[in-house]
């Protein structure tokens, strides 16, 4: 017989000794799946079979093994009512459980570099280190012998190349005064950087699979785990994102009208689409909620690519709010007014339908907007300003409250893309997976910036945060070269132009006995003050004459 007791009652029983005489098992049942932590007490003894627990519902288990197709209800089988009060949805209240992972990280007071290394996790860095050394051995026949300090320095140089750009990669190590970057050139030699970049890898090529993103799959797998340390807000937005790529690859897509038209399409915090039977868009939203372990009570906003009435039904069953615009080709058998007739109505007109706990709203602005949501208890409107071309003044227009709420909370993915592209890595490679790796590094940098600002209370902007991370990585893990290479041809030509101008060239005694004459290559202590060239007094006139 199971009896539910509070923690204080259990402690009182043990202290007073008035508990049952027989041995008993005490199980602590968490209120939320994210609060459940596997302890030593949960490990079974050897020889005993382990039975699956059913204490709480786990959405992750749904993705393991074959997945049953979800029920799809067609619009013609639904009953719509012209009412402004939908049925009450059984969506639990959004609760923040404390302490969470973010608060535990906050107690250690990490600096920006440590926050970045938390978002770009040690497991991913270990995989990169192992696979890169293995790839160099397999393909080049020699040992790369890359250390973890060199890998972190490599990351720091890439981050620094995002805000300190030059037309060519090797210019970062140039000694020319107009492009010289002392932080990068003192952290790692240029040839060593090229060796690491040529051998960088994340998977073993001898174990290739049918996955087209096999080479970069560990990046997404590990980042999906590390990003869970970020606290989930109550309002979430779901959207697609593009990684810019113009080369040849079977997974490259073209989306007309997007800021990035050619590239790889990704879904935020998502890896593989679950087979739900509801279509690609709804499967993405459900997959995000499952694999991201989003707590119940969170509210999702998404555009018309994802929204369908079947999605809202499933989100209601799982305890999530869902709101999004709907496409015209998904409105069949829904008793709205015809589109042409609705367009004749004045601006701000609306039409409302309900179906169970769902509220469907059609509103006329510059165009017709159709919205579906399961988060509204009753329909309400607010007043917004719209510009009138004929009167050349603002009009007061009625707007549904659900559309105003959608505009306030939608756009988080676009904002993240804007921040990622602001200081994106400019060092390029011919490998097809390099843009994905560069994007993952920038994405981890932006997420660590948000974590440092919102959780840690930091006040610096993204540029300052990026500079602190890059400088910290290069100074802490970099190794300063003992000497620099020869002068570039540009530096020699610039110096030669001043060499023959016959203006203010004076010999000086440097006091250094180990200088070599620029003309005869013998030792001398004299040099030209303007040219900074070591010269004998006998060679001084010959050097400056044409």
Short mmCIF file of C-alpha atoms in Angstrom, two decimals:
data_model
loop_
_atom_site.label_atom_id
_atom_site.label_comp_id
_atom_site.label_asym_id
_atom_site.label_seq_id
_atom_site.Cartn_x
_atom_site.Cartn_y
_atom_site.Cartn_z
CA UNK A 1 0.00 0.00 0.00
CA UNK A 2 1.38 3.39 -1.03
CA UNK A 3 0.95 6.42 1.19
CA UNK A 4 1.92 9.97 0.21
CA UNK A 5 3.73 11.89 2.96
CA UNK A 6 5.53 15.21 3.02
CA UNK A 7 9.24 15.39 3.73
CA UNK A 8 8.68 16.83 7.20
CA UNK A 9 6.29 13.97 8.11
CA UNK A 10 8.83 11.36 7.00
CA UNK A 11 11.59 13.00 9.09
CA UNK A 12 9.31 13.13 12.14
CA UNK A 13 8.53 9.42 11.80
CA UNK A 14 12.20 8.50 11.62
CA UNK A 15 13.11 10.77 14.52
CA UNK A 16 10.35 9.62 16.92
CA UNK A 17 10.63 5.96 15.97
CA UNK A 18 6.89 5.49 15.55
CA UNK A 19 7.11 4.19 12.02
CA UNK A 20 6.14 0.69 10.93
CA UNK A 21 8.10 -2.24 12.26
CA UNK A 22 8.68 -3.78 8.86
CA UNK A 23 11.17 -2.37 6.38
CA UNK A 24 9.66 -0.09 3.81
CA UNK A 25 10.73 1.76 0.68
CA UNK A 26 10.45 5.54 0.48
CA UNK A 27 10.30 6.97 -3.06
CA UNK A 28 10.51 10.69 -3.83
CA UNK A 29 8.34 11.50 -6.85
CA UNK A 30 9.32 14.76 -8.60
CA UNK A 31 6.68 17.23 -9.72
CA UNK A 32 8.41 17.64 -13.09
CA UNK A 33 10.50 15.32 -15.22
CA UNK A 34 13.38 17.84 -15.30
CA UNK A 35 13.65 17.63 -11.49
CA UNK A 36 14.31 13.87 -11.54
CA UNK A 37 18.00 13.05 -11.01
CA UNK A 38 19.38 9.50 -11.15
CA UNK A 39 21.09 8.67 -7.85
CA UNK A 40 22.94 5.67 -6.48
CA UNK A 41 19.72 4.53 -4.79
CA UNK A 42 18.08 4.09 -8.19
CA UNK A 43 20.64 1.54 -9.41
CA UNK A 44 19.36 -2.04 -9.24
CA UNK A 45 21.35 -4.85 -7.67
CA UNK A 46 23.04 -7.30 -9.95
CA UNK A 47 20.83 -10.18 -10.97
CA UNK A 48 17.59 -8.25 -10.53
CA UNK A 49 15.54 -7.24 -13.53
CA UNK A 50 14.76 -3.59 -14.01
CA UNK A 51 11.13 -2.69 -14.67
CA UNK A 52 10.15 0.52 -16.47
CA UNK A 53 8.88 3.23 -14.17
CA UNK A 54 5.54 4.92 -14.76
CA UNK A 55 5.74 7.63 -12.11
CA UNK A 56 5.66 10.45 -14.62
CA UNK A 57 5.15 10.90 -18.31
CA UNK A 58 8.29 11.01 -20.44
CA UNK A 59 8.07 12.47 -23.93
CA UNK A 60 11.63 11.39 -24.68
CA UNK A 61 10.55 7.75 -24.55
CA UNK A 62 8.20 8.43 -27.45
CA UNK A 63 11.17 9.01 -29.75
CA UNK A 64 12.79 5.67 -28.90
CA UNK A 65 11.74 2.77 -31.05
CA UNK A 66 8.86 2.80 -33.54
CA UNK A 67 6.52 5.76 -33.20
CA UNK A 68 2.77 5.43 -33.52
CA UNK A 69 1.13 7.80 -35.98
CA UNK A 70 -0.87 10.53 -34.30
CA UNK A 71 -4.55 10.95 -35.00
CA UNK A 72 -5.36 13.45 -37.74
CA UNK A 73 -8.87 14.93 -37.71
CA UNK A 74 -9.98 16.51 -40.97
CA UNK A 75 -11.66 19.91 -40.95
CA UNK A 76 -14.90 18.52 -42.37
CA UNK A 77 -15.19 16.24 -39.33
CA UNK A 78 -14.90 19.15 -36.89
CA UNK A 79 -17.77 21.19 -35.49
CA UNK A 80 -17.17 24.95 -35.60
CA UNK A 81 -19.23 27.46 -33.67
CA UNK A 82 -19.58 31.20 -34.15
CA UNK A 83 -18.72 31.93 -30.54
CA UNK A 84 -16.10 34.11 -28.85
CA UNK A 85 -15.59 31.81 -25.88
CA UNK A 86 -13.79 28.52 -26.60
CA UNK A 87 -13.78 25.56 -24.24
CA UNK A 88 -11.26 25.70 -21.41
CA UNK A 89 -7.94 24.14 -22.41
CA UNK A 90 -6.18 21.90 -19.90
CA UNK A 91 -2.85 23.72 -20.12
CA UNK A 92 -1.02 23.69 -16.76
CA UNK A 93 0.35 26.85 -15.25
CA UNK A 94 3.92 27.77 -16.15
CA UNK A 95 6.12 27.09 -13.10
CA UNK A 96 9.82 27.84 -12.67
CA UNK A 97 11.41 25.17 -10.47
CA UNK A 98 14.31 26.34 -8.34
CA UNK A 99 17.20 25.73 -8.17
CA UNK A 100 17.59 24.98 -11.87
CA UNK A 101 20.73 24.40 -13.92
CA UNK A 102 21.12 28.08 -14.76
CA UNK A 103 21.08 29.10 -11.08
CA UNK A 104 23.69 26.44 -10.28
CA UNK A 105 25.97 27.90 -12.95
CA UNK A 106 25.33 31.42 -11.65
CA UNK A 107 26.56 30.50 -8.17
CA UNK A 108 30.05 29.78 -9.57
CA UNK A 109 30.25 33.35 -11.00
CA UNK A 110 31.85 32.38 -14.33
CA UNK A 111 33.51 34.94 -16.59
CA UNK A 112 32.55 35.30 -20.30
CA UNK A 113 35.15 32.75 -21.41
CA UNK A 114 33.86 30.10 -18.99
CA UNK A 115 30.27 30.74 -20.05
CA UNK A 116 31.28 30.24 -23.69
CA UNK A 117 33.12 27.01 -22.87
CA UNK A 118 29.98 25.86 -21.06
CA UNK A 119 27.84 26.43 -24.16
CA UNK A 120 30.46 24.85 -26.45
CA UNK A 121 30.79 21.80 -24.19
CA UNK A 122 33.92 19.79 -23.24
CA UNK A 123 32.43 16.66 -24.82
CA UNK A 124 32.33 18.32 -28.23
CA UNK A 125 35.86 19.64 -27.80
CA UNK A 126 37.11 16.17 -26.87
CA UNK A 127 35.44 14.68 -29.95
CA UNK A 128 36.98 17.37 -32.15
CA UNK A 129 40.42 16.78 -30.69
CA UNK A 130 40.28 13.00 -31.10
CA UNK A 131 38.77 12.97 -34.59
CA UNK A 132 41.12 15.68 -35.91
CA UNK A 133 44.22 13.78 -34.79
CA UNK A 134 42.75 10.58 -36.25
CA UNK A 135 41.91 12.26 -39.58
CA UNK A 136 45.47 13.62 -39.93
CA UNK A 137 46.85 10.12 -39.39
CA UNK A 138 44.44 8.51 -41.86
CA UNK A 139 44.81 10.99 -44.73
CA UNK A 140 48.16 12.70 -44.36
CA UNK A 141 50.21 9.85 -42.94
CA UNK A 142 51.64 11.94 -40.10
CA UNK A 143 50.70 12.86 -36.55
CA UNK A 144 48.97 16.20 -35.97
CA UNK A 145 49.53 16.00 -32.18
CA UNK A 146 47.05 18.79 -31.54
CA UNK A 147 46.55 19.58 -27.85
CA UNK A 148 43.47 20.98 -26.14
CA UNK A 149 45.24 24.32 -25.60
CA UNK A 150 45.88 24.59 -29.34
CA UNK A 151 42.23 23.79 -30.11
CA UNK A 152 40.99 26.50 -27.72
CA UNK A 153 43.47 28.96 -29.22
CA UNK A 154 42.14 27.99 -32.65
CA UNK A 155 38.61 28.84 -31.46
CA UNK A 156 39.82 32.18 -30.12
CA UNK A 157 41.41 33.12 -33.45
CA UNK A 158 38.19 32.27 -35.30
CA UNK A 159 36.12 34.41 -32.93
CA UNK A 160 38.59 37.30 -33.29
CA UNK A 161 38.38 37.00 -37.07
CA UNK A 162 34.66 37.73 -36.81
CA UNK A 163 35.02 41.29 -35.53
CA UNK A 164 38.54 42.03 -36.87
CA UNK A 165 38.24 41.23 -40.56
CA UNK A 166 40.85 41.28 -43.32
CA UNK A 167 40.43 40.33 -47.01
CA UNK A 168 42.74 37.30 -46.73
CA UNK A 169 43.23 34.88 -43.89
CA UNK A 170 47.03 35.09 -43.81
CA UNK A 171 46.96 38.85 -43.33
CA UNK A 172 46.21 38.27 -39.64
CA UNK A 173 49.85 37.18 -39.24
CA UNK A 174 51.33 39.86 -41.49
CA UNK A 175 53.82 42.28 -39.93
CA UNK A 176 52.56 45.16 -42.07
CA UNK A 177 51.37 47.97 -39.87
CA UNK A 178 48.00 48.39 -41.61
CA UNK A 179 46.78 44.79 -41.06
CA UNK A 180 48.99 43.42 -38.27
CA UNK A 181 47.04 41.69 -35.47
CA UNK A 182 49.37 41.23 -32.51
CA UNK A 183 46.92 39.12 -30.50
CA UNK A 184 46.56 36.50 -33.25
CA UNK A 185 50.20 36.42 -34.33
CA UNK A 186 51.37 36.04 -30.71
CA UNK A 187 48.91 33.21 -29.98
CA UNK A 188 49.76 30.70 -32.70
CA UNK A 189 52.02 30.46 -35.73
CA UNK A 190 50.35 30.79 -39.10
CA UNK A 191 51.56 27.42 -40.43
CA UNK A 192 50.27 25.65 -37.32
CA UNK A 193 46.87 27.29 -37.77
CA UNK A 194 46.78 26.06 -41.37
CA UNK A 195 47.65 22.51 -40.27
CA UNK A 196 44.85 22.44 -37.68
CA UNK A 197 42.34 23.93 -40.10
CA UNK A 198 43.23 21.35 -42.78
CA UNK A 199 42.80 18.41 -40.35
CA UNK A 200 39.78 19.63 -38.35
CA UNK A 201 37.18 16.85 -38.12
CA UNK A 202 34.28 15.71 -35.94
CA UNK A 203 33.60 12.11 -37.04
CA UNK A 204 35.49 8.99 -38.09
CA UNK A 205 35.32 8.65 -41.88
CA UNK A 206 35.70 4.87 -41.63
CA UNK A 207 32.31 4.65 -39.89
CA UNK A 208 30.27 6.70 -42.35
CA UNK A 209 26.48 6.27 -42.39
CA UNK A 210 23.62 7.27 -44.72
CA UNK A 211 23.15 10.52 -42.80
CA UNK A 212 23.99 13.37 -45.24
CA UNK A 213 25.22 15.43 -42.28
CA UNK A 214 27.30 12.60 -40.85
CA UNK A 215 30.45 14.72 -40.61
CA UNK A 216 28.79 17.40 -38.44
CA UNK A 217 26.16 15.35 -36.59
CA UNK A 218 28.19 15.32 -33.32
CA UNK A 219 28.12 19.13 -33.32
CA UNK A 220 24.32 19.27 -33.24
CA UNK A 221 24.06 16.36 -30.80
CA UNK A 222 26.36 17.93 -28.23
CA UNK A 223 25.06 21.48 -28.65
CA UNK A 224 21.48 20.26 -28.14
CA UNK A 225 22.61 18.88 -24.78
CA UNK A 226 24.60 21.91 -23.65
CA UNK A 227 21.89 24.43 -24.59
CA UNK A 228 19.53 22.82 -22.08
CA UNK A 229 21.34 24.69 -19.33
CA UNK A 230 19.60 27.86 -20.54
CA UNK A 231 16.34 28.50 -18.67
CA UNK A 232 13.15 28.12 -20.66
CA UNK A 233 11.00 31.28 -20.72
CA UNK A 234 7.24 31.03 -20.74
CA UNK A 235 6.96 32.31 -24.33
CA UNK A 236 8.84 30.45 -27.08
CA UNK A 237 9.02 31.07 -30.82
CA UNK A 238 9.67 28.40 -33.44
CA UNK A 239 11.02 29.22 -36.89
CA UNK A 240 13.42 28.04 -39.57
CA UNK A 241 16.97 29.30 -39.96
CA UNK A 242 19.40 29.27 -42.87
CA UNK A 243 23.17 28.78 -42.88
CA UNK A 244 24.65 30.56 -45.87
CA UNK A 245 26.26 28.20 -48.41
CA UNK A 246 26.75 28.62 -52.17
CA UNK A 247 28.66 25.41 -52.98
CA UNK A 248 27.36 22.06 -54.12
CA UNK A 249 25.57 19.77 -51.69
CA UNK A 250 22.46 17.65 -51.91
CA UNK A 251 20.90 19.27 -48.84
CA UNK A 252 21.38 22.87 -49.96
CA UNK A 253 18.04 24.66 -50.30
CA UNK A 254 16.74 27.79 -51.98
CA UNK A 255 14.05 29.86 -50.25
CA UNK A 256 12.79 32.84 -52.18
CA UNK A 257 12.38 36.09 -50.28
CA UNK A 258 14.65 35.15 -47.37
CA UNK A 259 17.69 37.24 -46.33
CA UNK A 260 19.77 34.08 -46.90
CA UNK A 261 18.33 32.40 -49.97
CA UNK A 262 20.90 29.63 -50.50
CA UNK A 263 22.15 27.37 -47.74
CA UNK A 264 21.33 24.67 -45.20
CA UNK A 265 17.98 24.86 -43.39
CA UNK A 266 17.96 24.02 -39.70
CA UNK A 267 15.36 23.93 -36.96
CA UNK A 268 16.24 25.47 -33.62
CA UNK A 269 17.24 22.98 -30.85
CA UNK A 270 16.21 20.11 -33.12
CA UNK A 271 18.04 17.23 -34.76
CA UNK A 272 15.86 14.64 -36.50
CA UNK A 273 12.19 15.06 -37.38
CA UNK A 274 9.87 12.59 -35.62
CA UNK A 275 7.37 10.69 -37.73
CA UNK A 276 4.06 12.01 -36.40
CA UNK A 277 1.90 11.82 -39.50
CA UNK A 278 0.89 15.49 -39.12
CA UNK A 279 3.28 16.84 -41.75
CA UNK A 280 6.71 18.46 -41.64
CA UNK A 281 5.72 21.72 -39.93
CA UNK A 282 3.79 20.23 -36.98
CA UNK A 283 6.44 17.50 -36.61
CA UNK A 284 9.10 20.17 -36.10
CA UNK A 285 7.17 21.84 -33.28
CA UNK A 286 6.43 18.53 -31.56
CA UNK A 287 10.04 17.42 -32.03
CA UNK A 288 11.31 20.62 -30.44
CA UNK A 289 9.07 20.13 -27.44
CA UNK A 290 10.08 16.48 -27.02
CA UNK A 291 13.81 16.53 -27.60
CA UNK A 292 14.27 19.92 -25.98
CA UNK A 293 12.45 18.66 -22.86
CA UNK A 294 10.37 21.82 -22.72
CA UNK A 295 8.42 21.94 -19.44
CA UNK A 296 4.65 21.95 -19.56
CA UNK A 297 2.97 25.32 -19.44
CA UNK A 298 5.26 26.94 -22.03
CA UNK A 299 3.57 28.69 -24.93
CA UNK A 300 4.78 28.29 -28.52
CA UNK A 301 4.40 30.82 -31.33
CA UNK A 302 5.00 29.79 -34.95
CA UNK A 303 4.22 31.00 -38.45
CA UNK A 304 1.97 29.47 -41.11
CA UNK A 305 4.56 26.86 -42.11
CA UNK A 306 3.93 24.97 -38.87
CA UNK A 307 0.35 25.74 -37.82
CA UNK A 308 -2.52 23.30 -38.27
CA UNK A 309 -5.55 22.39 -36.17
CA UNK A 310 -4.17 18.89 -35.59
CA UNK A 311 -1.01 20.43 -34.16
CA UNK A 312 -3.07 22.49 -31.71
CA UNK A 313 -4.95 19.34 -30.65
CA UNK A 314 -1.71 17.49 -29.91
CA UNK A 315 -0.11 20.47 -28.16
CA UNK A 316 -3.15 20.74 -25.89
CA UNK A 317 -2.86 17.06 -24.96
CA UNK A 318 0.80 17.56 -24.03
CA UNK A 319 0.14 20.62 -21.90
CA UNK A 320 1.58 23.31 -24.20
CA UNK A 321 0.11 26.53 -25.50
CA UNK A 322 0.23 26.99 -29.26
CA UNK A 323 -0.52 30.01 -31.44
CA UNK A 324 0.24 30.71 -35.08
CA UNK A 325 -0.95 32.02 -38.41
CA UNK A 326 -2.59 29.65 -40.90
CA UNK A 327 -2.28 29.28 -44.66
CA UNK A 328 -5.27 29.49 -46.96
CA UNK A 329 -4.78 25.92 -48.22
CA UNK A 330 -5.34 24.63 -44.66
CA UNK A 331 -8.70 26.40 -44.22
CA UNK A 332 -10.84 24.04 -46.30
CA UNK A 333 -14.23 23.14 -44.77
CA UNK A 334 -13.86 25.92 -42.17
CA UNK A 335 -16.99 28.15 -42.35
CA UNK A 336 -15.22 31.50 -42.78
CA UNK A 337 -16.61 34.06 -45.18
CA UNK A 338 -15.17 33.86 -48.71
CA UNK A 339 -11.93 35.73 -49.10
CA UNK A 340 -13.23 38.14 -51.75
CA UNK A 341 -16.25 39.02 -49.65
CA UNK A 342 -14.14 39.53 -46.53
CA UNK A 343 -11.78 41.87 -48.40
CA UNK A 344 -14.65 44.30 -49.02
CA UNK A 345 -15.09 44.85 -45.28
CA UNK A 346 -13.47 47.91 -43.65
CA UNK A 347 -10.01 47.71 -42.15
CA UNK A 348 -10.02 46.18 -38.67
CA UNK A 349 -12.95 43.83 -39.31
CA UNK A 350 -12.70 40.38 -37.78
CA UNK A 351 -14.48 37.03 -37.80
CA UNK A 352 -14.30 34.56 -34.92
CA UNK A 353 -14.90 30.78 -34.75
CA UNK A 354 -14.36 28.23 -32.00
CA UNK A 355 -13.82 24.50 -32.13
CA UNK A 356 -13.36 22.89 -28.74
CA UNK A 357 -10.56 24.72 -26.91
CA UNK A 358 -9.29 26.34 -30.13
CA UNK A 359 -10.04 29.92 -31.17
CA UNK A 360 -9.85 30.82 -34.87
CA UNK A 361 -9.68 34.50 -35.81
CA UNK A 362 -9.68 36.11 -39.24
CA UNK A 363 -8.72 39.80 -39.29
CA UNK A 364 -8.35 42.32 -42.09
CA UNK A 365 -5.31 44.58 -42.07
CA UNK A 366 -3.44 45.40 -45.30
CA UNK A 367 -4.19 41.77 -46.09
CA UNK A 368 -6.19 39.00 -44.47
CA UNK A 369 -4.59 37.34 -41.43
CA UNK A 370 -5.91 34.06 -40.03
CA UNK A 371 -4.82 33.00 -36.56
CA UNK A 372 -5.42 29.81 -34.56
CA UNK A 373 -4.67 29.48 -30.85
CA UNK A 374 -5.49 27.33 -27.83
CA UNK A 375 -4.39 29.91 -25.23
CA UNK A 376 -7.36 32.32 -25.26
CA UNK A 377 -10.13 31.93 -22.71
CA UNK A 378 -12.30 34.43 -24.55
CA UNK A 379 -11.96 36.69 -27.56
CA UNK A 380 -10.88 40.29 -26.94
CA UNK A 381 -9.62 43.21 -29.00
CA UNK A 382 -7.26 46.12 -28.58
CA UNK A 383 -6.64 49.38 -30.47
CA UNK A 384 -3.61 49.91 -32.73
CA UNK A 385 -2.48 52.67 -35.08
CA UNK A 386 -2.47 52.18 -38.84
CA UNK A 387 -1.43 54.71 -41.49
CA UNK A 388 -4.16 55.89 -43.87
CA UNK A 389 -2.77 56.83 -47.28
CA UNK A 390 -5.85 58.73 -48.37
CA UNK A 391 -6.15 60.88 -45.24
CA UNK A 392 -2.35 60.93 -44.72
CA UNK A 393 -2.87 60.36 -41.00
CA UNK A 394 -3.07 57.55 -38.48
CA UNK A 395 -6.33 55.68 -37.89
CA UNK A 396 -7.40 53.83 -34.76
CA UNK A 397 -8.03 50.20 -35.79
CA UNK A 398 -9.37 47.31 -33.75
CA UNK A 399 -6.95 44.38 -33.52
CA UNK A 400 -7.56 40.94 -31.91
CA UNK A 401 -5.58 40.44 -28.72
CA UNK A 402 -4.16 37.11 -29.90
CA UNK A 403 -2.59 38.78 -32.96
CA UNK A 404 -1.04 41.50 -30.81
CA UNK A 405 0.36 38.80 -28.50
CA UNK A 406 1.73 36.91 -31.52
CA UNK A 407 3.55 40.03 -32.79
CA UNK A 408 5.10 40.62 -29.36
CA UNK A 409 6.55 37.13 -28.87
CA UNK A 410 7.31 35.99 -32.43
CA UNK A 411 10.71 36.76 -33.93
CA UNK A 412 13.18 35.31 -31.43
CA UNK A 413 14.84 33.11 -34.05
CA UNK A 414 15.21 36.05 -36.44
CA UNK A 415 16.82 38.08 -33.66
CA UNK A 416 19.24 35.23 -32.98
CA UNK A 417 20.12 35.05 -36.69
CA UNK A 418 20.76 38.79 -36.72
CA UNK A 419 23.15 38.52 -33.78
CA UNK A 420 24.94 35.52 -35.31
CA UNK A 421 25.50 37.31 -38.62
CA UNK A 422 26.73 40.51 -36.95
CA UNK A 423 30.22 39.18 -36.10
CA UNK A 424 30.25 35.92 -38.06
CA UNK A 425 33.53 34.13 -38.73
CA UNK A 426 35.06 35.44 -41.96
CA UNK A 427 37.73 32.74 -42.38
CA UNK A 428 36.50 30.49 -45.18
CA UNK A 429 37.25 26.98 -46.37
CA UNK A 430 36.39 24.85 -49.40
CA UNK A 431 34.89 22.07 -47.28
CA UNK A 432 31.12 21.86 -47.43
CA UNK A 433 30.72 21.48 -43.65
CA UNK A 434 32.83 24.51 -42.73
CA UNK A 435 29.88 27.01 -42.78
CA UNK A 436 28.00 24.72 -40.38
CA UNK A 437 30.96 24.55 -38.00
CA UNK A 438 31.47 28.33 -38.17
CA UNK A 439 27.76 28.87 -37.53
CA UNK A 440 27.81 26.55 -34.51
CA UNK A 441 30.69 28.52 -33.00
CA UNK A 442 28.89 31.83 -33.56
CA UNK A 443 25.60 30.41 -32.27
CA UNK A 444 27.28 29.19 -29.06
CA UNK A 445 28.87 32.63 -28.67
CA UNK A 446 25.50 34.40 -29.01
CA UNK A 447 23.75 31.99 -26.62
CA UNK A 448 26.53 32.41 -24.06
CA UNK A 449 26.17 36.18 -24.41
CA UNK A 450 22.42 35.95 -23.70
CA UNK A 451 23.12 33.66 -20.74
CA UNK A 452 25.74 36.06 -19.37
CA UNK A 453 23.43 39.05 -19.82
CA UNK A 454 20.09 37.61 -18.66
CA UNK A 455 21.17 35.08 -16.02
CA UNK A 456 24.48 36.51 -14.77
CA UNK A 457 23.35 40.13 -14.99
CA UNK A 458 26.17 41.26 -17.29
CA UNK A 459 26.00 44.73 -18.84
CA UNK A 460 28.42 44.45 -21.79
CA UNK A 461 27.27 44.26 -25.40
CA UNK A 462 27.87 41.42 -27.86
CA UNK A 463 30.98 42.99 -29.41
CA UNK A 464 32.67 43.48 -26.05
CA UNK A 465 31.66 39.97 -25.00
CA UNK A 466 33.15 38.49 -28.20
CA UNK A 467 36.39 40.42 -27.70
CA UNK A 468 36.71 39.28 -24.09
CA UNK A 469 36.16 35.64 -25.08
CA UNK A 470 38.64 35.78 -27.97
CA UNK A 471 41.35 37.59 -26.03
CA UNK A 472 40.94 35.30 -23.01
CA UNK A 473 41.26 32.15 -25.14
CA UNK A 474 44.31 33.39 -27.03
CA UNK A 475 46.14 34.79 -24.00
CA UNK A 476 45.42 31.88 -21.65
CA UNK A 477 45.95 28.95 -24.04
CA UNK A 478 48.11 30.47 -26.80
CA UNK A 479 51.88 30.09 -27.16
CA UNK A 480 53.89 33.06 -28.37
CA UNK A 481 56.27 32.20 -31.26
CA UNK A 482 59.96 32.69 -30.56
CA UNK A 483 60.42 34.70 -33.76
CA UNK A 484 58.45 35.95 -36.74
CA UNK A 485 58.95 35.06 -40.38
CA UNK A 486 60.49 37.14 -43.13
CA UNK A 487 59.11 40.45 -44.25
CA UNK A 488 56.35 40.46 -46.82
CA UNK A 489 56.93 41.81 -50.34
CA UNK A 490 54.61 44.69 -49.54
CA UNK A 491 56.69 45.78 -46.54
CA UNK A 492 59.87 45.56 -48.62
CA UNK A 493 58.43 47.67 -51.44
CA UNK A 494 57.13 50.30 -49.00
CA UNK A 495 60.55 50.49 -47.33
CA UNK A 496 62.31 50.73 -50.72
CA UNK A 497 60.22 53.78 -51.63
CA UNK A 498 61.56 55.61 -48.57
CA UNK A 499 65.06 54.23 -49.19
CA UNK A 500 65.70 56.32 -52.31
CA UNK A 501 63.95 59.58 -51.41
CA UNK A 502 67.31 61.14 -50.23
CA UNK A 503 65.61 62.92 -47.34
CA UNK A 504 66.59 62.75 -43.62
CA UNK A 505 68.66 59.57 -43.76
CA UNK A 506 71.13 59.68 -40.83
CA UNK A 507 73.43 56.98 -39.46
CA UNK A 508 73.07 56.14 -35.76
CA UNK A 509 75.03 53.90 -33.40
CA UNK A 510 72.64 51.28 -32.03
CA UNK A 511 75.17 49.75 -29.60
CA UNK A 512 74.14 46.27 -30.78
CA UNK A 513 77.16 44.29 -31.98
CA UNK A 514 75.16 41.47 -33.53
CA UNK A 515 73.44 43.34 -36.36
CA UNK A 516 74.05 42.32 -39.97
CA UNK A 517 74.65 44.89 -42.68
CA UNK A 518 71.78 44.97 -45.14
CA UNK A 519 74.24 45.35 -48.06
CA UNK A 520 77.33 43.21 -47.27
CA UNK A 521 75.84 40.96 -44.57
CA UNK A 522 78.73 41.58 -42.15
CA UNK A 523 78.38 42.60 -38.52
CA UNK A 524 77.92 46.26 -37.69
CA UNK A 525 76.64 48.49 -34.90
CA UNK A 526 75.35 51.29 -37.16
CA UNK A 527 71.95 51.65 -38.83
CA UNK A 528 69.87 54.15 -40.79
CA UNK A 529 67.54 56.04 -38.47
CA UNK A 530 64.76 56.41 -41.07
CA UNK A 531 64.95 53.08 -42.88
CA UNK A 532 65.73 51.06 -39.73
CA UNK A 533 68.28 49.13 -41.81
CA UNK A 534 71.62 47.95 -40.37
CA UNK A 535 74.49 49.39 -42.46
CA UNK A 536 78.25 49.95 -42.34
CA UNK A 537 79.39 53.49 -42.71
CA UNK A 538 81.08 52.42 -45.95
CA UNK A 539 77.85 50.85 -47.25
CA UNK A 540 75.60 53.73 -46.19
CA UNK A 541 75.94 55.76 -49.40
CA UNK A 542 75.79 52.72 -51.70
CA UNK A 543 72.59 51.48 -50.03
CA UNK A 544 70.70 54.78 -50.49
CA UNK A 545 71.87 55.45 -54.04
CA UNK A 546 70.09 54.09 -57.10
#
